[in-house]
XYZ file of C-alpha atoms in Angstrom:
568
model
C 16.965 43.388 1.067
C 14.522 40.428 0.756
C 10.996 40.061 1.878
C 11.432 38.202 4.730
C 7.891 36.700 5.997
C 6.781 34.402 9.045
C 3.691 31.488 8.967
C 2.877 30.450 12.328
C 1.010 27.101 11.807
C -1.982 27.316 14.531
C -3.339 24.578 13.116
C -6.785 23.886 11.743
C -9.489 20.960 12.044
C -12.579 21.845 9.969
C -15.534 19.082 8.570
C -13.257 18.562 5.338
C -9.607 18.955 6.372
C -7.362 18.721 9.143
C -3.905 20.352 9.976
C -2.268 19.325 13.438
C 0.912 17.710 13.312
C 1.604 15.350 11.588
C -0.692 16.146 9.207
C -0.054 19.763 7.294
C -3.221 20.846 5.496
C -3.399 23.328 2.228
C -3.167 26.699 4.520
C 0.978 27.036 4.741
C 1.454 25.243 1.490
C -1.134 27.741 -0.098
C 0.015 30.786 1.578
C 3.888 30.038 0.942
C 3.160 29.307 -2.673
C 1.245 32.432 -3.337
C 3.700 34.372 -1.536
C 6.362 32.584 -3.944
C 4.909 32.819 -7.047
C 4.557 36.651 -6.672
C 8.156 37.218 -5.205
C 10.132 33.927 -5.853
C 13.062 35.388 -3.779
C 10.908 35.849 -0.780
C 12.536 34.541 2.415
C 10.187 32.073 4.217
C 10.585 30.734 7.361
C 7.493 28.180 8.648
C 6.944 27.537 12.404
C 4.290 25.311 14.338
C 2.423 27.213 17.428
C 4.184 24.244 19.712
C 7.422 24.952 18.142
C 6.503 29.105 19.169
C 5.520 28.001 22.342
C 8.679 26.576 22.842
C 11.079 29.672 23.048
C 8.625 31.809 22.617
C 10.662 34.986 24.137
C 13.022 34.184 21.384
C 10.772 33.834 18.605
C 9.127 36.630 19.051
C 12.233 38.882 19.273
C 13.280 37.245 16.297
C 10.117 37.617 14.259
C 9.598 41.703 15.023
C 12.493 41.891 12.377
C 10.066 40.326 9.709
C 8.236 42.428 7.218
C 5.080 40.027 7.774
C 3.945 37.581 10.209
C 1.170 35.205 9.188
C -0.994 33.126 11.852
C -3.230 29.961 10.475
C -6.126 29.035 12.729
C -9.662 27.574 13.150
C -10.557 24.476 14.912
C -14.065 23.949 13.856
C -14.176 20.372 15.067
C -12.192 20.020 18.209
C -10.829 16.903 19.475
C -7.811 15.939 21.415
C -4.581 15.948 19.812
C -1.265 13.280 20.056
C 0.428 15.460 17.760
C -0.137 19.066 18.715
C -2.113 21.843 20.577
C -4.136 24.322 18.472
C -3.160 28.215 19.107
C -5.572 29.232 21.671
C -7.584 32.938 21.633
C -5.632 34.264 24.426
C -2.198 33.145 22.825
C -3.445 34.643 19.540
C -4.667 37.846 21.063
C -1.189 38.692 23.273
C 1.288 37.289 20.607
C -0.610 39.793 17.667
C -0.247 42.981 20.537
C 3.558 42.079 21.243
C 4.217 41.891 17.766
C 4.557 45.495 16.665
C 6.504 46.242 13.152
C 5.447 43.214 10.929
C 2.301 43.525 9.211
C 0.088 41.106 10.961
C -2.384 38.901 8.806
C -4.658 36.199 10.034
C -5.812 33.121 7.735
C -8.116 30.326 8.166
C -11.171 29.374 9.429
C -11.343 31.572 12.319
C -11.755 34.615 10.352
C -14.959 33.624 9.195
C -16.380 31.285 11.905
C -14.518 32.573 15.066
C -13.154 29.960 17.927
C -15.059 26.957 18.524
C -15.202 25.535 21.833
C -16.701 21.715 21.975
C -20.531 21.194 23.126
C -21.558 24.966 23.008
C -21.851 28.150 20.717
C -18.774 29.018 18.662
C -17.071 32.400 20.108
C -17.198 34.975 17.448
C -14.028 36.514 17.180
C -14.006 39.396 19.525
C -13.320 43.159 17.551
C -10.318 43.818 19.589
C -8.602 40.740 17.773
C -9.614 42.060 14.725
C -8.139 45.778 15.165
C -5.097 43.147 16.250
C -4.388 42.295 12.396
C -3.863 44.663 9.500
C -5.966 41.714 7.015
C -7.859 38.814 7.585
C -8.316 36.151 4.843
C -11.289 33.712 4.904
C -11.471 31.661 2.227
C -10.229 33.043 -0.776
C -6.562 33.568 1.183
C -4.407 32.656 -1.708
C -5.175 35.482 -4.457
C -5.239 37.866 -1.702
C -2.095 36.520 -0.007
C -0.828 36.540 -3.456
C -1.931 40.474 -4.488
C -0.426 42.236 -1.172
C 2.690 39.974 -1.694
C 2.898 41.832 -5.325
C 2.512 45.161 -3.140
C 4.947 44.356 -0.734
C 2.848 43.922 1.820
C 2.016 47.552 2.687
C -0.724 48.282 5.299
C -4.330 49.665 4.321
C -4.620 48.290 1.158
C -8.202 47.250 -0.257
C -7.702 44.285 -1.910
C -10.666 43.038 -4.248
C -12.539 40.133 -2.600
C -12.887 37.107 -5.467
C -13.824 33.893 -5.471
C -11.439 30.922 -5.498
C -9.888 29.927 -8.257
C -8.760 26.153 -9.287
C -6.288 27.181 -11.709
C -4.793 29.837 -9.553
C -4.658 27.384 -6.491
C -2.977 24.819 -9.067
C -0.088 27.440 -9.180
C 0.220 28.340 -5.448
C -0.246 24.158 -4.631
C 2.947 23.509 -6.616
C 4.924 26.371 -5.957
C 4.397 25.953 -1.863
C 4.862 22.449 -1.977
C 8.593 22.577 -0.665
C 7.467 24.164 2.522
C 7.057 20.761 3.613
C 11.043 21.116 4.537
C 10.648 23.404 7.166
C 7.926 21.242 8.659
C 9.207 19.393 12.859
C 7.710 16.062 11.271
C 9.388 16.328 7.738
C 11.155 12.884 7.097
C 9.544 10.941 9.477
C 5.565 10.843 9.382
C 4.425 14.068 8.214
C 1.334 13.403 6.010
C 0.061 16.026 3.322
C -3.827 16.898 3.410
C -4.536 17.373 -0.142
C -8.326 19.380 -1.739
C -9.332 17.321 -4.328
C -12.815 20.341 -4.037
C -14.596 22.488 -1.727
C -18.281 23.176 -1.192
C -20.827 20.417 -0.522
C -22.578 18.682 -3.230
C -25.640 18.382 -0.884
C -25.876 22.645 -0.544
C -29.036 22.616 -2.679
C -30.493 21.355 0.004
C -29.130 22.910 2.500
C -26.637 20.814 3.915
C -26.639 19.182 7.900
C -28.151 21.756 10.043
C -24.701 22.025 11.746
C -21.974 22.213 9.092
C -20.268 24.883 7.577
C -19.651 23.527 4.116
C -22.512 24.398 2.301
C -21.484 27.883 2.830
C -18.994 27.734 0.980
C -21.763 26.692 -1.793
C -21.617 25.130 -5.368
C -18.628 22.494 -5.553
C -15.457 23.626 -7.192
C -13.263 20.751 -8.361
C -10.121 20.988 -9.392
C -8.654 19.569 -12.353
C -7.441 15.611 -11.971
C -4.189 16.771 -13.626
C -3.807 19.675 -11.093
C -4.265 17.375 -8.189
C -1.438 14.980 -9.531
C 1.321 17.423 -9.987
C 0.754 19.041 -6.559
C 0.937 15.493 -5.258
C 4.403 15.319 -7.917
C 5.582 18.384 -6.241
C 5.092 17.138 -2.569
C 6.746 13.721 -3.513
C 9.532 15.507 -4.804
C 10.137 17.483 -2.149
C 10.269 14.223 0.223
C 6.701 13.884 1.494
C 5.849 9.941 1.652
C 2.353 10.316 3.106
C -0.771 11.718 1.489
C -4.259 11.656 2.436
C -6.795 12.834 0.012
C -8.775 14.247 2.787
C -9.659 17.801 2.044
C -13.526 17.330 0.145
C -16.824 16.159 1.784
C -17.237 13.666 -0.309
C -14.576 11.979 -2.321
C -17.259 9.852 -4.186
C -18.693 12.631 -5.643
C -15.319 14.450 -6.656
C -15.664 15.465 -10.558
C -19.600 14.029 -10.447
C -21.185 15.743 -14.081
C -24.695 16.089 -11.256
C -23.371 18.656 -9.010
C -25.929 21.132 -8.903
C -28.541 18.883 -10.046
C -29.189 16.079 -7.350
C -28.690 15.622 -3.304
C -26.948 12.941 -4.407
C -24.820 12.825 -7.894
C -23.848 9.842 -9.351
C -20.357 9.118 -8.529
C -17.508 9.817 -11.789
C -15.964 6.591 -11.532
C -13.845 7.139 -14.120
C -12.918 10.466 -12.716
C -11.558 8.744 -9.545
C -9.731 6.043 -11.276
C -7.460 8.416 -13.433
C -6.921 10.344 -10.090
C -5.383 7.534 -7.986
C -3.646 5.942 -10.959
C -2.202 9.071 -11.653
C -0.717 9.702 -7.878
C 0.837 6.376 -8.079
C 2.303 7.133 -11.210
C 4.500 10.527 -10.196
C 4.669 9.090 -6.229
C 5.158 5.434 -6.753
C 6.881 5.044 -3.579
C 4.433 6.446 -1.362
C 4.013 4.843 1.944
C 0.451 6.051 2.632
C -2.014 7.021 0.418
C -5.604 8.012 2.282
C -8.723 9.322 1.889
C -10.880 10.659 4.273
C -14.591 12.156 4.157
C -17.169 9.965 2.501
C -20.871 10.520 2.476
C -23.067 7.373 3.102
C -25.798 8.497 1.320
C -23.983 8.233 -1.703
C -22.851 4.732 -1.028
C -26.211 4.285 -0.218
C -27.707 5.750 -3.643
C -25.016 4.706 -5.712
C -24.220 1.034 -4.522
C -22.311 -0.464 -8.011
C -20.217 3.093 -8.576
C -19.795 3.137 -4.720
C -18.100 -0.341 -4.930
C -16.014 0.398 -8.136
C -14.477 3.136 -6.436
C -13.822 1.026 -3.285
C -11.845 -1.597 -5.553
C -9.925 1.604 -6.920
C -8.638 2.773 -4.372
C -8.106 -0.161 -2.323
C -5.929 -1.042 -5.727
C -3.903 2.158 -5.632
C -3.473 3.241 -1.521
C -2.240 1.532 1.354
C -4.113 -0.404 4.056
C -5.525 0.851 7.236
C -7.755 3.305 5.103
C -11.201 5.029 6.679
C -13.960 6.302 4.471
C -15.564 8.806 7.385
C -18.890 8.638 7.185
C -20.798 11.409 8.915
C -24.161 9.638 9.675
C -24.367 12.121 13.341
C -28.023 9.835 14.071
C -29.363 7.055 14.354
C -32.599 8.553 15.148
C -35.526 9.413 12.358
C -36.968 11.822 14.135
C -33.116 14.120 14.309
C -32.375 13.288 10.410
C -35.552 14.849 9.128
C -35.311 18.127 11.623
C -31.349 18.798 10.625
C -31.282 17.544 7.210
C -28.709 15.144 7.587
C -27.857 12.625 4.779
C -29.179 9.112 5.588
C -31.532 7.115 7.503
C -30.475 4.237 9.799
C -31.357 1.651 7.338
C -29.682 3.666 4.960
C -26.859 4.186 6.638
C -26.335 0.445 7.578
C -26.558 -0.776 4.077
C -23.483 1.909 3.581
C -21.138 0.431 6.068
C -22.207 -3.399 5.000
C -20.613 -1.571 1.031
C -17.876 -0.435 2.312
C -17.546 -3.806 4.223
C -18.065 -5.875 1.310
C -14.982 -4.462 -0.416
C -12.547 -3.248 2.158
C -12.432 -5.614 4.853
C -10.127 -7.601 3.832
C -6.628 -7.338 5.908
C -3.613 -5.892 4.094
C 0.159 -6.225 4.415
C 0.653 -3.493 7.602
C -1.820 -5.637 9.580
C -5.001 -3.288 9.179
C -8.263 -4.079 7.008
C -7.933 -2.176 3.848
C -10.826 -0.074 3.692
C -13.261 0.148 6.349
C -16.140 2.692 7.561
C -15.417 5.302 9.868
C -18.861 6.453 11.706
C -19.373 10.086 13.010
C -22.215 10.880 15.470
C -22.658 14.256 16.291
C -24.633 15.243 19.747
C -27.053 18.520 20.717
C -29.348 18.537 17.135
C -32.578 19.330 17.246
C -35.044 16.923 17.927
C -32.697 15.247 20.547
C -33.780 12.669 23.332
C -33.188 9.915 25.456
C -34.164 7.548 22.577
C -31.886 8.960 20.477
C -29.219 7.972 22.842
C -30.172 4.800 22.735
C -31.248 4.516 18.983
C -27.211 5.467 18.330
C -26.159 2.926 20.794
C -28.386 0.041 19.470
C -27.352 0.719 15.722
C -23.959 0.610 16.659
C -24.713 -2.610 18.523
C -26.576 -4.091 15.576
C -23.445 -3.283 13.129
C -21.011 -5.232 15.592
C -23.459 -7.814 15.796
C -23.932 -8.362 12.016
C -20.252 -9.110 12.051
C -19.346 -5.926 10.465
C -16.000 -3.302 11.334
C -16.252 0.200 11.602
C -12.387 1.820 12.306
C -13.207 4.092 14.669
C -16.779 5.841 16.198
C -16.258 9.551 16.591
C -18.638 10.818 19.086
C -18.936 14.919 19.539
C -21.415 17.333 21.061
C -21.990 20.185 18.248
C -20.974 23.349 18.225
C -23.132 25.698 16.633
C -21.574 28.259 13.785
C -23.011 31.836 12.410
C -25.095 31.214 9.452
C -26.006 27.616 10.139
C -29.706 26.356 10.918
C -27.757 25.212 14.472
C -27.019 29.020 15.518
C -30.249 29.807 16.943
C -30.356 26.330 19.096
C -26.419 26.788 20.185
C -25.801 24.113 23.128
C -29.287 24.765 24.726
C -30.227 21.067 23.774
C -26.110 19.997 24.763
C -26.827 21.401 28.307
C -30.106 19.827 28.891
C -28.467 16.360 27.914
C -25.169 16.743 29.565
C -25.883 13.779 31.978
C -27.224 11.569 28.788
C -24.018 12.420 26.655
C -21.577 10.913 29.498
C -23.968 7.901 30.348
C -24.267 6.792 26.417
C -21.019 7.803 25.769
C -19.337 5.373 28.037
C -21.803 3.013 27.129
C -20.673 3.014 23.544
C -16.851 2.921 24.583
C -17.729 -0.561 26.578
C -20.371 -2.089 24.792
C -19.440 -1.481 21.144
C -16.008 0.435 20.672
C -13.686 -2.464 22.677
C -15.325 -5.434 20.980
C -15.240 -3.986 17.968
C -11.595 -3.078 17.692
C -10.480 -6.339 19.029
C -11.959 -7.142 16.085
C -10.635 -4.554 13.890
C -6.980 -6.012 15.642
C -6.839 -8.840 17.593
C -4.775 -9.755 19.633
C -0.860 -10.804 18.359
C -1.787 -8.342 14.961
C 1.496 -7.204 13.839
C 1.270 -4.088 12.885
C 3.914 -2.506 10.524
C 5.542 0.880 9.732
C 4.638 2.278 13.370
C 6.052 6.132 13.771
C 7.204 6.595 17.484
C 6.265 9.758 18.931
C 6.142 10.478 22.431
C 6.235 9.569 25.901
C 3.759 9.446 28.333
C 2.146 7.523 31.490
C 5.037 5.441 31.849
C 5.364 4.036 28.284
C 5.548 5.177 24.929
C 3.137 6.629 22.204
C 3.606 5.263 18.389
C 1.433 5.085 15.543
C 1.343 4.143 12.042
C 0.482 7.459 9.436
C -2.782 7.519 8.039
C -6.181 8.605 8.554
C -7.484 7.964 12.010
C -4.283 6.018 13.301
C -4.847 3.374 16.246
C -2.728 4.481 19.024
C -0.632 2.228 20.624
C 0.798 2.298 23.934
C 3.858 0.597 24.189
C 4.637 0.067 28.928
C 8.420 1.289 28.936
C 10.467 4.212 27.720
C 12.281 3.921 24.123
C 13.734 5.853 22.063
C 11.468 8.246 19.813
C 11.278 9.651 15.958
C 12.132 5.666 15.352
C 10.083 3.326 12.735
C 9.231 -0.027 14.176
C 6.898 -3.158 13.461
C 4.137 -3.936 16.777
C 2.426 -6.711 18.088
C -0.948 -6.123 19.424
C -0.993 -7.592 23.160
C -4.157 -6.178 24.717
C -6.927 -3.199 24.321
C -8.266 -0.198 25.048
C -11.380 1.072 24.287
C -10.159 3.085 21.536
C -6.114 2.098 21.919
C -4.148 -1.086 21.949
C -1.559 -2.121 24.120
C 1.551 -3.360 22.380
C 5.494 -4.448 22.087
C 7.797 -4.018 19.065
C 8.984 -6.669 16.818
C 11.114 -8.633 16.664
C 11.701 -8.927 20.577
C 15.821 -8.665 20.979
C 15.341 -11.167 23.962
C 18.769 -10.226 26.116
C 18.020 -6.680 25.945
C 14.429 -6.272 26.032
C 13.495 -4.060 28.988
C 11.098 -6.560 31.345
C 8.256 -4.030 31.188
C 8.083 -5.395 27.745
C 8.631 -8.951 28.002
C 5.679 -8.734 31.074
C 3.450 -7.892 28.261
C 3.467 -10.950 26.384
C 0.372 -12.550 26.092
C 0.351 -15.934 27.571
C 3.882 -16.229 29.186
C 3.804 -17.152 32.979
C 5.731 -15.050 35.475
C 7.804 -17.732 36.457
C 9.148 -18.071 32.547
C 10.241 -14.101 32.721
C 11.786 -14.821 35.921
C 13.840 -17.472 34.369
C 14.323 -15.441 31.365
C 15.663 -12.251 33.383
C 17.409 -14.630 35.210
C 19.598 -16.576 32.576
C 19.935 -13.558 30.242
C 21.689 -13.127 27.983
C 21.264 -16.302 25.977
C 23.682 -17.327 22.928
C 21.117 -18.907 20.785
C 17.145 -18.629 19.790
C 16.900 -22.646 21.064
C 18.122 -22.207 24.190
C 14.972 -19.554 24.969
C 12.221 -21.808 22.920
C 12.682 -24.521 25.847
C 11.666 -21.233 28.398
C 9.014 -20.424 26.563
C 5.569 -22.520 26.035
C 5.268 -23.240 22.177
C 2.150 -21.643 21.381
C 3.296 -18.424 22.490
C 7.366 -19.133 20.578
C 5.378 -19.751 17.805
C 3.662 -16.385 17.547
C 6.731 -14.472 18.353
C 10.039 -13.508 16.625
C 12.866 -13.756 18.963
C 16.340 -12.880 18.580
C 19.319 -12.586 20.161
């Protein structure tokens, strides 16, 4: 009889890597490979927490007959979700009880930093969850996923705790890479997080006096070649979207001064042989993205920092967002948490990145722009520091500069950090300030600045279709930090279309596929059409359906024909 084993995907969003649908971090593809390589018969069978949510009587039924049941969670940076709803505590905690005969493990973030719950003090996972589980693996999951595989995964082993290993996760990347099969958004816009390293090259000095990368300390890289054949492997086994997201800081991935400086000098070359290589073995990829980039290295490093831009902007797809975590604006917070740049700093970053990426690409997105974190409750915190976030935000839109997206959070404090002994006392005090400024920021900088980003009548191509909702439909293109778009009527879903950008959000656009099939377009869509009067779509409804494209050019007024593409 075969081992038969269960991975419930609870998702995970920590500082350097995120895993809610679509995107399917290194957790299930780690765990599944480690589990293969030690038993290569092993019978695997991968489920999302929606998807268990679903039928969940039936799943569970199902899953007692397992030998093991596996559950991946840890939201360390919450947000809200298009794609998918993390596993909650009280979900985690009744599912474990009801499962009774399948060794229980639990992997991810959780185990070491407990549930986080936005703008307060992370809850420490209670010791009734942990009597719950037979093992708990935290970070070094693979060997040990990998060992108690070997022993068939009998209870009250003591397996040695190690380090992690680059060459053993080069095994477990490639051998888990087919996983991706099982996954509800395989073949359609499921994008693969990949860890190009862990640990943060700025933990000799401590790190932000919030995150929970330094404790994971000295970088590990792993091997350029390593990174390209687990990308191989994915490609192979269909995945078209890849986001090298999983570091917190790409710039300094392979950098020989790890160890030695707050900021190491960027390996250029490093970088180049990387993203050369992915297009080599995945030359049809349809996203390639990076995520985390630290502007003090930009900063620091201003020639490297631009020969990487021109790199990658060579090798990836448009639309692409180098995150830059500056979290303050204000002096006075950067020196107390021991966060990477100054303002002046930090604005000479973005005007880099700028200088580079900002140029539009073929899917109707800038190439490569700055993506600006600001994180709320640090020490030092007041009113001006509100404002100083605001008016540097204010000053980059007025310089004539784009940012993708501003990501504004309160923090939540984690064990070990500098931030634990504050917890949300400062959040609290400010709660009033953080929902003034934050609207503030939506109105005054976020709207202007992505109808800048995409103006109005942007086409924008290769748009994934996912869901309904307030009357319309939800699509968005795959990528790092996709702009959602709300299309005002019902169509079909798990469809690939090209948009046209009619209106906007503060963070969201308003739009209608292309081309418009003028006879059969609903009129929720045709309303939306910048600049046509009511009394054309009356007379369009009206004479429908039309035999040829001249016939509705006469309706229509000729600076709004010429922007559209009609058939019919």
């Amino acid at each position: 009889m075969s081992l038969r084993v269960c991975i419930i995907d609870g998702y995970d969003d920590e500082p350097s890597g995120l895993g809610v649908p679509p995107y399917l971090d290194i957790y299930a593809r780690y765990t599944a490979g480690a589990i293969w390589l030690a038993n290569p018969h092993a019978e695997i069978l991968y489920l999302t927490v929606d998807q268990l949510r679903s039928n969940i009587g039936y799943y569970l039924k199902e899953l007692s007959k397992f030998n093991c049941v596996i559950f991946i969670a840890g939201v360390a940076v919450p947000g809200r979700y298009l794609g998918g709803m993390p596993i909650r505590l009280d979900e985690l905690k009744m599912w474990s009880r009801l499962l009774i005969e399948p060794v229980k493990i639990l992997i991810g973030p959780v185990v070491t930093f407990g549930f986080g719950v936005e703008g307060g003090r992370t809850a420490i996972l209670p010791k009734e969850i942990k009597r719950d589980f037979d093992y708990m693996f935290h970070p070094s999951f693979e060997k040990q996923v990998y060992e108690l595989t070997l022993n068939n995964f009998k209870r009250d082993l003591k397996l040695p705790i190690s380090e992690r290993d680059p060459h053993f996760i080069a095994k477990v990347a490639v051998r888990g890479a087919k996983i991706v099969t099982q996954h509800p958004n395989y073949g359609f816009n499921l994008i693969c997080e990949i860890e190009t390293y862990w640990g943060c090259p700025r933990y000799i000095v401590g790190g932000c006096s919030f995150c929970i990368e330094p404790l994971y300390g000295k970088p590990k890289f792993r091997a350029v070649e390593d990174v390209i054949e687990e990308v191989k492997s994915l490609y192979n086994a269909g995945v078209r979207h890849i986001r090298l997201g999983r570091q917190p800081d790409l710039f300094t991935y392979q950098s020989k001064e790890v160890g030695e400086r707050e900021f190491p000098k960027p390996n250029v070359e490093a970088i180049r042989k990387l993203f050369k290589g992915i297009r080599t073995v995945a030359p049809a990829l349809e996203t390639l993205h990076i995520d985390n980039v630290n502007p003090g290295t930009v900063y620091h490093h201003r020639e490297d920092s631009i020969e990487i831009c021109k790199t990658i902007i060579e090798n990836h797809t448009p639309g692409d967002v180098a995150a830059f975590g500056i979290e303050s604006a204000d002096p006075k917070v950067v020196k107390l948490n021991n966060l990477k740049v100054y303002p002046e700093e930090a604005l000479e970053a973005i005007r880099i990145i700028n200088s580079v990426g900002a140029k539009r690409g073929y899917n109707g997105l800038p190439h490569l722009l700055p993506g600006v974190n600001f994180v709320y409750g640090l020490k030092g915190e007041t009113e001006e520091t509100y404002q100083a976030n605001l008016d540097f935000m204010k000053e980059v839109l007025n310089e004539g500069l784009m940012v993708r997206r501003i990501n504004i959070r309160q923090v939540m404090a984690f064990p070990n950090t500098p931030m634990w002994e504050v917890g949300d006392t400062i959040i609290k005090r400010n709660k009033k300030l953080f929902k003034i400024y934050k609207e503030k920021m939506r109105v005054e900088v976020d709207l202007p600045m992505l109808k800048k980003v995409v103006p109005t009548w942007t086409k924008l191509r290769n748009c994934y279709v996912e869901k309904h909702g307030g009357g319309g439909t939800y699509a968005r293109q795959a990528g790092s930090y996709p702009i959602l778009i709300f299309l005002p009527y019902r169509r079909d879903i798990r469809e690939k279309i090209d948009v046209v950008v009619t209106s906007h959000g503060f963070r969201s656009v308003v739009g209608i596929e292309t081309p418009i099939n003028i006879n059969n377009a609903p009129r929720k869509l045709l309303k939306n059409i910048p600049g046509l009067p009511k009394s054309t779509l009356r007379l369009i409804m009206k004479k429908r359906p039309f035999k040829d494209l001249d016939e509705v050019k006469k309706l229509i007024p000729k600076d709004v024909a010429d922007k559209l593409e009609i058939e019919v």
